[in-house]
Structures are given as C-alpha cells and as structure tokens.
CSV table of C-alpha atoms and ligand atoms in Angstrom, one decimal:
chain,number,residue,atom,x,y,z
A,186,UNK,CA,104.9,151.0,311.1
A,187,UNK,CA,104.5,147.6,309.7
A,188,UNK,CA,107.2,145.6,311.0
A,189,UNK,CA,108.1,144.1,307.8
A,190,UNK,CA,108.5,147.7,306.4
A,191,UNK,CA,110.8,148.1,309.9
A,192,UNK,CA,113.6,145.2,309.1
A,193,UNK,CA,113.3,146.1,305.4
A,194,UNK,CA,117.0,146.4,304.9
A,195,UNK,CA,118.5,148.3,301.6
A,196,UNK,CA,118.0,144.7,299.4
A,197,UNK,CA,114.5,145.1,300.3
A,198,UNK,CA,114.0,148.6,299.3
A,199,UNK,CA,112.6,149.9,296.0
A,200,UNK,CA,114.0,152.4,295.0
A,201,UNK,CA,111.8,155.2,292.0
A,202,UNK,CA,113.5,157.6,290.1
A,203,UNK,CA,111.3,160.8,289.8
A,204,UNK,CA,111.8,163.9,287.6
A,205,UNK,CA,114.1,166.7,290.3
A,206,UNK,CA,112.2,169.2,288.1
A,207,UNK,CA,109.6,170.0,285.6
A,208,UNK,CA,106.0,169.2,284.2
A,209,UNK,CA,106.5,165.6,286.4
A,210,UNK,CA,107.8,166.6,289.7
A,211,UNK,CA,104.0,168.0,291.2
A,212,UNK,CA,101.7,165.1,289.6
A,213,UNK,CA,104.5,162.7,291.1
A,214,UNK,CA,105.0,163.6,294.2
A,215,UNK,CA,100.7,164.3,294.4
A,216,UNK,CA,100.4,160.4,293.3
A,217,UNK,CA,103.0,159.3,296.0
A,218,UNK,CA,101.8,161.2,298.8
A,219,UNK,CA,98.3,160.0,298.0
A,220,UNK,CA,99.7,156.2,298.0
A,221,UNK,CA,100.2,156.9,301.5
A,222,UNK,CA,104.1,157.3,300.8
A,223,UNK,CA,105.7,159.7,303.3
A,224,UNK,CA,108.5,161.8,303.5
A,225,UNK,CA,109.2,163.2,307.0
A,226,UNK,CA,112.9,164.8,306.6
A,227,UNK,CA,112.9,166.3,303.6
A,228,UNK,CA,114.6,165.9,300.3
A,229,UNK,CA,118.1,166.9,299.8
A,230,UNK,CA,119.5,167.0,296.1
A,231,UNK,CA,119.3,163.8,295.2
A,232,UNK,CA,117.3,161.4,297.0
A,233,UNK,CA,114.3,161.0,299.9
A,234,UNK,CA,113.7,158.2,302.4
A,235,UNK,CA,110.1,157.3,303.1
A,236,UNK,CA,109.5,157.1,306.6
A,237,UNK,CA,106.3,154.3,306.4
A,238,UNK,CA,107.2,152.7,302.7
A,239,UNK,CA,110.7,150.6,302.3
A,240,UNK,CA,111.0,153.0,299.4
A,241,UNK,CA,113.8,155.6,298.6
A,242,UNK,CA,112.9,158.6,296.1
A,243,UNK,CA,115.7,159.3,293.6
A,244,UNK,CA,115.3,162.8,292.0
A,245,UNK,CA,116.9,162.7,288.6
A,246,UNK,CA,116.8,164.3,285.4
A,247,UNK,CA,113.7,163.3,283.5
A,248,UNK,CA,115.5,162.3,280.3
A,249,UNK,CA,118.2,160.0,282.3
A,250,UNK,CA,115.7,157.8,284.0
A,251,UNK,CA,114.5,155.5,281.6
A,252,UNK,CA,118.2,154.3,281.4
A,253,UNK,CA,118.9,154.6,285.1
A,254,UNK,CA,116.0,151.6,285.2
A,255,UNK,CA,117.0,149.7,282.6
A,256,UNK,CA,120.5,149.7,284.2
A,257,UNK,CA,118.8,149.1,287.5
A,258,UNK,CA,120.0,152.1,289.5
A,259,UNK,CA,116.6,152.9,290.2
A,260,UNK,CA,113.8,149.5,289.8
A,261,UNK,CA,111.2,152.1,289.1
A,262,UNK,CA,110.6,155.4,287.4
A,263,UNK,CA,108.0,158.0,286.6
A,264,UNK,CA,108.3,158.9,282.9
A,265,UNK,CA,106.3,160.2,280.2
A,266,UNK,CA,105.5,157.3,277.8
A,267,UNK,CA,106.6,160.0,274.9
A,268,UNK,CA,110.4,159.3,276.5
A,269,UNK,CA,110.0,155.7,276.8
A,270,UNK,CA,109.3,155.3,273.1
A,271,UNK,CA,112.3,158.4,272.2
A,272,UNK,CA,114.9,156.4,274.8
A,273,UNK,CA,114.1,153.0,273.6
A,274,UNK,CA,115.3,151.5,276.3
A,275,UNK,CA,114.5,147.9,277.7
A,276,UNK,CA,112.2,148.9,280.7
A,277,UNK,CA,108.8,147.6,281.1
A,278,UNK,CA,105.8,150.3,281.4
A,279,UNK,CA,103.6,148.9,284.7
A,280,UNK,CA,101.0,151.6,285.0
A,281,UNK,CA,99.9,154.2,282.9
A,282,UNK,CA,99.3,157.2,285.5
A,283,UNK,CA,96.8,159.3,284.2
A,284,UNK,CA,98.2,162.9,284.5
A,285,UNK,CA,101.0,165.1,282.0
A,286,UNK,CA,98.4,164.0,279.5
A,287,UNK,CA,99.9,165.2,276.0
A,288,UNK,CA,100.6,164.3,272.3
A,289,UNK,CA,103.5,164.7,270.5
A,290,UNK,CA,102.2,166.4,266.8
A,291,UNK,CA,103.7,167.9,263.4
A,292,UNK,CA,102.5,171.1,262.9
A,293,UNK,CA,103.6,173.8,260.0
A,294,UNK,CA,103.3,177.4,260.0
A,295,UNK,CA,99.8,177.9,259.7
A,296,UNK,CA,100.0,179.0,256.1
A,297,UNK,CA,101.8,176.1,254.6
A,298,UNK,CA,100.0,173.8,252.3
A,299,UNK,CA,99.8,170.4,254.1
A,300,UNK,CA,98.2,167.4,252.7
A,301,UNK,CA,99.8,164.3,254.0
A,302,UNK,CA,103.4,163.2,256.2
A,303,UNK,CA,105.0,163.0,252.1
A,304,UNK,CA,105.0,167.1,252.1
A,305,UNK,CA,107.9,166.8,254.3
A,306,UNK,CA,110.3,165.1,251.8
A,307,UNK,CA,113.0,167.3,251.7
A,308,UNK,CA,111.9,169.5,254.4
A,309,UNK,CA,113.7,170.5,257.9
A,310,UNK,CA,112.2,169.6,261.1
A,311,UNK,CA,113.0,170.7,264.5
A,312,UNK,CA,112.1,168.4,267.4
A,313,UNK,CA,113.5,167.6,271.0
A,314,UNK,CA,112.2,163.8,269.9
A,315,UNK,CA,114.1,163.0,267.0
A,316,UNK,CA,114.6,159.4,267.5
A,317,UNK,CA,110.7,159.4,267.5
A,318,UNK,CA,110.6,161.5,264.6
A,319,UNK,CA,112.9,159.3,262.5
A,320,UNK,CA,110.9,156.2,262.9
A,321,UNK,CA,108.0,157.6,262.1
A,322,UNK,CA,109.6,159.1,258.8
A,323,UNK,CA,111.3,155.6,258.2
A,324,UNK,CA,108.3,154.3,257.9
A,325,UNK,CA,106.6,156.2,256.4
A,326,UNK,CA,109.7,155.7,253.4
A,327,UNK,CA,110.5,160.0,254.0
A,328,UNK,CA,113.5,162.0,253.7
A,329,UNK,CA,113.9,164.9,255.8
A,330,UNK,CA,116.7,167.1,257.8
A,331,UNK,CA,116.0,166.9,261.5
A,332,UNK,CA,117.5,169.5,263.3
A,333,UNK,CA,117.4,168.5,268.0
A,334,UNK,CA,116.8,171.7,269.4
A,335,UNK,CA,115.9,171.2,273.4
A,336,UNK,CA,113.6,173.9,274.4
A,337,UNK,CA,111.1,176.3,272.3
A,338,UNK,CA,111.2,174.1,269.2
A,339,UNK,CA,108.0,176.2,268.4
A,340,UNK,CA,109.9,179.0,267.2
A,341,UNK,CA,112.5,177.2,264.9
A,342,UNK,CA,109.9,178.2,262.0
A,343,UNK,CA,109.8,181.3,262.4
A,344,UNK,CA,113.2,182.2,262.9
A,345,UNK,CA,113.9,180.7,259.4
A,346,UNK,CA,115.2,177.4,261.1
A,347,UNK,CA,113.0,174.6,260.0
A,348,UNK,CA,109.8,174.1,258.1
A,349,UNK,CA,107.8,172.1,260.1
A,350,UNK,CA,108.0,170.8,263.9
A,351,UNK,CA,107.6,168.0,266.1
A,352,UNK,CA,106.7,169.1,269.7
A,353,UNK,CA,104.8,167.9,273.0
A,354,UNK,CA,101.3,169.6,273.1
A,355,UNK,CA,98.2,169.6,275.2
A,356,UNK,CA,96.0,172.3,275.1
A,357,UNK,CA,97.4,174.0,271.7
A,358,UNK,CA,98.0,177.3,272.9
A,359,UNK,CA,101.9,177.4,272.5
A,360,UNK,CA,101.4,176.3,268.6
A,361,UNK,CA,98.8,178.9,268.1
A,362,UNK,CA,100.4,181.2,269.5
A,363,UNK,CA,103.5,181.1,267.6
A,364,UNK,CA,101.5,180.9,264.3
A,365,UNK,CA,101.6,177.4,263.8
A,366,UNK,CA,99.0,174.7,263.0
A,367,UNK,CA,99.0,170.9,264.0
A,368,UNK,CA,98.8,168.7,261.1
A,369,UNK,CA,99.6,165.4,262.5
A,370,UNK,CA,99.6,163.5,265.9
A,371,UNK,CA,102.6,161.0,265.8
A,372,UNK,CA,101.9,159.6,269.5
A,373,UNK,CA,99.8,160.3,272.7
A,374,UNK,CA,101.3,160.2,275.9
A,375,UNK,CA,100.8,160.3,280.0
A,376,UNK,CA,102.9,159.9,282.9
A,377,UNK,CA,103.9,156.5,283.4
A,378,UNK,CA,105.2,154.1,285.8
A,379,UNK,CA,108.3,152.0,284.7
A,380,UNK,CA,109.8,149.4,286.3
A,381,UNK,CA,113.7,147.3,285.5
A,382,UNK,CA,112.8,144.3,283.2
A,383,UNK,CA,113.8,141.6,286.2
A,384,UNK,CA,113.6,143.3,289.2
A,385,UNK,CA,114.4,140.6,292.3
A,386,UNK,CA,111.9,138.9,294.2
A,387,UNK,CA,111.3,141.5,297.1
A,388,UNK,CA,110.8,144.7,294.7
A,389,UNK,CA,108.4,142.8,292.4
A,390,UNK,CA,106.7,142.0,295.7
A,391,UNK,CA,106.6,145.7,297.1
A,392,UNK,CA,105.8,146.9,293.4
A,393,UNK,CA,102.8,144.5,294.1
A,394,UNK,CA,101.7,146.6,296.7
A,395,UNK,CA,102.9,150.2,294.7
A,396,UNK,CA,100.6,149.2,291.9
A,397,UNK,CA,97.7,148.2,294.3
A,398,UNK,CA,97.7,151.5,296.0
A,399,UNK,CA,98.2,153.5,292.5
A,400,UNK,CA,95.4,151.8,291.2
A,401,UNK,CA,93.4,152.7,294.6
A,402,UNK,CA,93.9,156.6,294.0
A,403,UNK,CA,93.4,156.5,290.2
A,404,UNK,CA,90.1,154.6,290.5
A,405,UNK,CA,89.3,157.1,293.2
A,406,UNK,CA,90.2,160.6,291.2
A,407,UNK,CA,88.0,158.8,288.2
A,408,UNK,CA,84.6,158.9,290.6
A,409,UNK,CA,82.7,160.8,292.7
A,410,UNK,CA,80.3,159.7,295.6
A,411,UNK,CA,76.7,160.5,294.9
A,412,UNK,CA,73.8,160.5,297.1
A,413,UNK,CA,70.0,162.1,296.6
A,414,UNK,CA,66.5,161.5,297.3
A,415,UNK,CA,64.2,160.4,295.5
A,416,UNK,CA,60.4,158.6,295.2
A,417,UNK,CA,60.3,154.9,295.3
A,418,UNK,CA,58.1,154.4,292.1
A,419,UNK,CA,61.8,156.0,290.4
A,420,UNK,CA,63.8,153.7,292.1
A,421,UNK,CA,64.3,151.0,289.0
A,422,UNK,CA,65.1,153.6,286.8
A,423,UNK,CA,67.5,155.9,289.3
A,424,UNK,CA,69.6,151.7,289.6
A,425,UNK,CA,69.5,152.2,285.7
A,426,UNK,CA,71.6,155.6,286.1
A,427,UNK,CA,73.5,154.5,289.4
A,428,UNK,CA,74.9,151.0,289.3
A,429,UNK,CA,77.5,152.0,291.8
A,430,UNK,CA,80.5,149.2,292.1
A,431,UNK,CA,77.7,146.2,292.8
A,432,UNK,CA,74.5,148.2,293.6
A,433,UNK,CA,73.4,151.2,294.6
A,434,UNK,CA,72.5,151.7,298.8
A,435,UNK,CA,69.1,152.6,299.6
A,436,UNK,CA,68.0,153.8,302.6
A,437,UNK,CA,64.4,154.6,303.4
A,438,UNK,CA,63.7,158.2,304.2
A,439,UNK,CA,61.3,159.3,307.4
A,440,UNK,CA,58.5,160.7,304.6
A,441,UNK,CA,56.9,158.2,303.5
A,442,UNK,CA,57.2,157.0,299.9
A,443,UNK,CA,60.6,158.1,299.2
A,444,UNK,CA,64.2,156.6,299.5
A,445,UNK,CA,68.1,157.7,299.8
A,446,UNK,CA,70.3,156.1,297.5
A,447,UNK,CA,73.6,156.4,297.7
A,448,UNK,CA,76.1,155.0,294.7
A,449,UNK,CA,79.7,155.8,293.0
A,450,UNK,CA,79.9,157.6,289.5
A,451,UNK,CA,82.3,158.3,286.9
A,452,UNK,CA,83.9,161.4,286.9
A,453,UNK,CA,83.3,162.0,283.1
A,454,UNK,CA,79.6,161.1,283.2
A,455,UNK,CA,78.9,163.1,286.1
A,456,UNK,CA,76.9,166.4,284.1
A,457,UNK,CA,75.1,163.7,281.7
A,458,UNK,CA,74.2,161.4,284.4
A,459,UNK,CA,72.8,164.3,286.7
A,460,UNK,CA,70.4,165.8,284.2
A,461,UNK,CA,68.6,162.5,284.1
A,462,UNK,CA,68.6,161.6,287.6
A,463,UNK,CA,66.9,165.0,287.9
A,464,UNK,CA,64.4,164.3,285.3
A,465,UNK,CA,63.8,161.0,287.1
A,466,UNK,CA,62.6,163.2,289.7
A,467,UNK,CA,66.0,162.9,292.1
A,468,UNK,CA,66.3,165.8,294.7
A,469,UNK,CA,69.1,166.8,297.0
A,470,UNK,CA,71.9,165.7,295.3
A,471,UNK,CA,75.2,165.4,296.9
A,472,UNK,CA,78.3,165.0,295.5
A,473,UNK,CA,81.9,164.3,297.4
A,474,UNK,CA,85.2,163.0,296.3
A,475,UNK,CA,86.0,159.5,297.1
A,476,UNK,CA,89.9,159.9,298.6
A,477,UNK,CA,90.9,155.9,297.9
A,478,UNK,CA,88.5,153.5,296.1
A,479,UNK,CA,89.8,149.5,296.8
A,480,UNK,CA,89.5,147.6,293.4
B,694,LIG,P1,109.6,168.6,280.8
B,694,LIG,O1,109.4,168.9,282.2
B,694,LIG,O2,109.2,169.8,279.9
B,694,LIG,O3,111.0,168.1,280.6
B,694,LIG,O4,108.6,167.5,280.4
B,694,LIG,C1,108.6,166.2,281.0
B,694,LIG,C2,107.5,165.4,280.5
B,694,LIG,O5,106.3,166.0,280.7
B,694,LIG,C3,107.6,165.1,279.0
B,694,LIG,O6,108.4,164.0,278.6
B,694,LIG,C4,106.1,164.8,278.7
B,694,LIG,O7,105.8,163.5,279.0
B,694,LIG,C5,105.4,165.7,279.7
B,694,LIG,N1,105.0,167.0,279.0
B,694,LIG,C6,105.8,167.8,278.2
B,694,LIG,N2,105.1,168.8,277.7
B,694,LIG,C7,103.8,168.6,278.1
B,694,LIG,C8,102.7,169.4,277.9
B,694,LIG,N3,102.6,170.4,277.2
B,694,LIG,N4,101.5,168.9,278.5
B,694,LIG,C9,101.6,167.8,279.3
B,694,LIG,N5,102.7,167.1,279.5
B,694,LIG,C10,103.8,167.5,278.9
C-alpha cells in the first residue's frame, strides 16, 4: 500500500455515499471495484472501509444522498442525474458515469389524444418526480394536479387515478405493457458522480485521482483492442479505419507482403468498422476488451 494511503487519517479520507439498494448498488460497486477500490471485510449496514483507497463507502438511501453531500456527510455520491435535478440541491455533478442510462417521459394511455404538453391543462399526473414535473409545467405556463405516488406510477391510469404520468424509462417495456404510450421526454439521465460544492484540500486531491481512474475504466468499457492481418498495398487505407489513440502498430508478418496491425476501436463503431476492414481485404481479426485505458 502506498504509504500516503497508510497515514491517511479520517481528515484525509473521502468519504462516497452509494445507493444500500436498487437499480445503483451493481453498476456502483462494478465502477468501484474496477477503480481498483477494494473492500476486504465486508460491508455491514451502513458503511465499508477500503483496504488500498483512503476511501469509506457509505450505503445510504438513494433519494437522501444528494443532501447528505451538499450537507457534507458524505464529499461524494453516486446519483442519477434525474435526482440531482428533482432534489435541487447545491452539489456539483463531477462525472457523468455512463451506466442506469434512462429518461424521465410523459406518456398517456395509449388511446388518448395527445398533441402537445398544453393537453394536460387540467389534467392529473402521477409521478415519483414532481418537483421535476412542476418546473417543467411552470414553464411551460400549465395547470395540472400532480399526485407523488413512489412505486408503479405506471398503473395510476388505469386504476382511474391520473391521466397522464411522468416516470423513469429505458427500454419502454413497463409503459407498453400497462397500455401506455410515451408522448414526451422531459429529461435524460445516467448515473452520476457528485461531489460537496467545497470539499477541503485533501478530498479535492484524492477526487483528483477518483476521477482519473473513473475516466480510465470508462474510456476502457467504450473500446475494444483490435488486431488482424492484412496485405501491405491495404495498409493506407486499413490507418484510415484504425487510427488507434496516435497510430495504429504494425508488425510485419513471416509471409511476405503482408503486415499485423494492431489498433484501439470504439465500441459503437465496432460492426460498421469491421465490414470495411474486411472488404479492405483484413483477415484474422481479433477482438479483446481493453480492462483500463490511461487518457
Ligand atoms: P431505484 O433503484 O428504482 O430507486 O432507482 C434509482 C435510480 O436508478 C433512479 O434515480 C434513476 O437514475 C435510475 N433508474 C430508475 N429507473 C431506471 C430505469 N428504468 N432504467 C435505468 N435507470 C433507472
């Protein structure tokens, strides 16, 4: 162990609040763990120690952390940026985290007439997000009743309780299911990492070093390591496909005439860009995931 991390007494220590339970407990603990962050004894009800990180693990409920940073409780937490703009409370979003990827929509019962966000004057409108909700009505210069239900807002139409809902979605399924049909998207959201508006000099520093190794594993997830023969007269246009993170490696083969490159790709061009290297005559390709990428 690093012995800075050793002496790190509790004013040196950062401490992240994470969701105890729910849709952000897995992808949170995954993005720690892969930070390198360790846990060796456990976690009791409330709180872990990290045994190589001067970090301590608070496991809260998701909707009380953005104020348990703002408060300073916890310097950091993981939230979905859907809470941060329902909480409204003064905490600074550091890193957006890429997973619990959703949108918070209106949808109707799948018959209802719906032109535009003035078909709701007048109308009731369950939601777990009402602050949300109301701003987005206030602006919008809309009356409605808003009726905070916390759990299966999806069936409040059907059992006679609203017209219309706001709800977190992401694949769709839940709303179709329950005969409804999404009309609107007032915001999009992902997991987040927040941090306490003035955090003191040794937690700014260690969220430094949080922020470097978060940005490691993202970038990593995002790619995939390529590598595949191919003819040297295709070479220019394989560097066209491939330009890697400064330039593809190329390493001559034992048959003469032909070349190994190996080079980084995006994980969302990958089927596009394989087609092409195949028609640029590429052969053997390998693909592998990249654990940590340094940028
Ligand atoms: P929950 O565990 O249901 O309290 O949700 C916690 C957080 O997970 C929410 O604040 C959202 O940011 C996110 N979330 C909720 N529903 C979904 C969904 N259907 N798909 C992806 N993320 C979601």
């Amino acid at each position: 162990m690093h012995e800075f991390f050793q002496t790190a007494t509790m004013k040196q220590q950062l401490k992240i609040a994470i969701q105890k339970s729910g849709r952000l407990y897995d992808g949170s603990m995954r993005l720690l763990r892969d930070c390198g962050i360790r846990v060796e004894n456990g976690y009791d009800q409330l709180k872990a120690t990290a045994t190589n990180f001067p970090v301590e693990i608070l496991l809260l409920r998701n909707s009380d952390i953005p104020q348990y940073v703002e408060e300073g409780v916890a310097h950091l937490g993981i939230v979905g940026e859907n809470l941060v703009v329902e909480k409204g409370r003064k905490v600074r979003v550091v890193q957006r985290l890429g997973f619990s990827r959703c949108r918070l929509s209106l949808a109707v019962p799948r018959g209802t007439n719906y032109q535009s966000l003035k078909d709701l004057q007048g109308k009731k409108i369950a939601t777990s997000y009402p602050a949300t909700v109301r701003e987005v009505l206030k602006t919008a210069g809309i009356e409605a009743e808003l009726h905070k239900i916390s759990g299966s807002v999806e069936i409040a139409p059907n059992i006679g309780l609203a017209d219309a809902i706001v709800d977190l979605v992401s694949s769709g399924n839940t709303l179709f299911k329950n005969g409804l049909r999404e009309v609107e998207t007032l915001l999009k959201s992902e997991a987040c990492l927040v941090a306490n508006a003035s955090l003191e000099a040794p937690q700014a520093e260690l969220l430094e070093e949080l922020r470097f190794r978060i940005r490691s594993v993202l970038a990593a997830r995002k790619s995939k390591y390529i590598l595949l023969n191919a003819p040297d007269e295709q070479l220019p246009a394989i560097f066209e496909l491939l330009p890697g993170m400064k330039s593809p490696t190329v390493l001559p083969l034992a048959t003469k005439g032909w070349s190994s490159v190996h080079s980084v790709i995006g994980e969302e061009d990958f089927w596009e860009i394989i087609g092409q290297l195949k028609q640029c005559g590429a052969e053997g390709i390998l693909v592998a995931p990249i654990e940590k990428m340094v940028v």
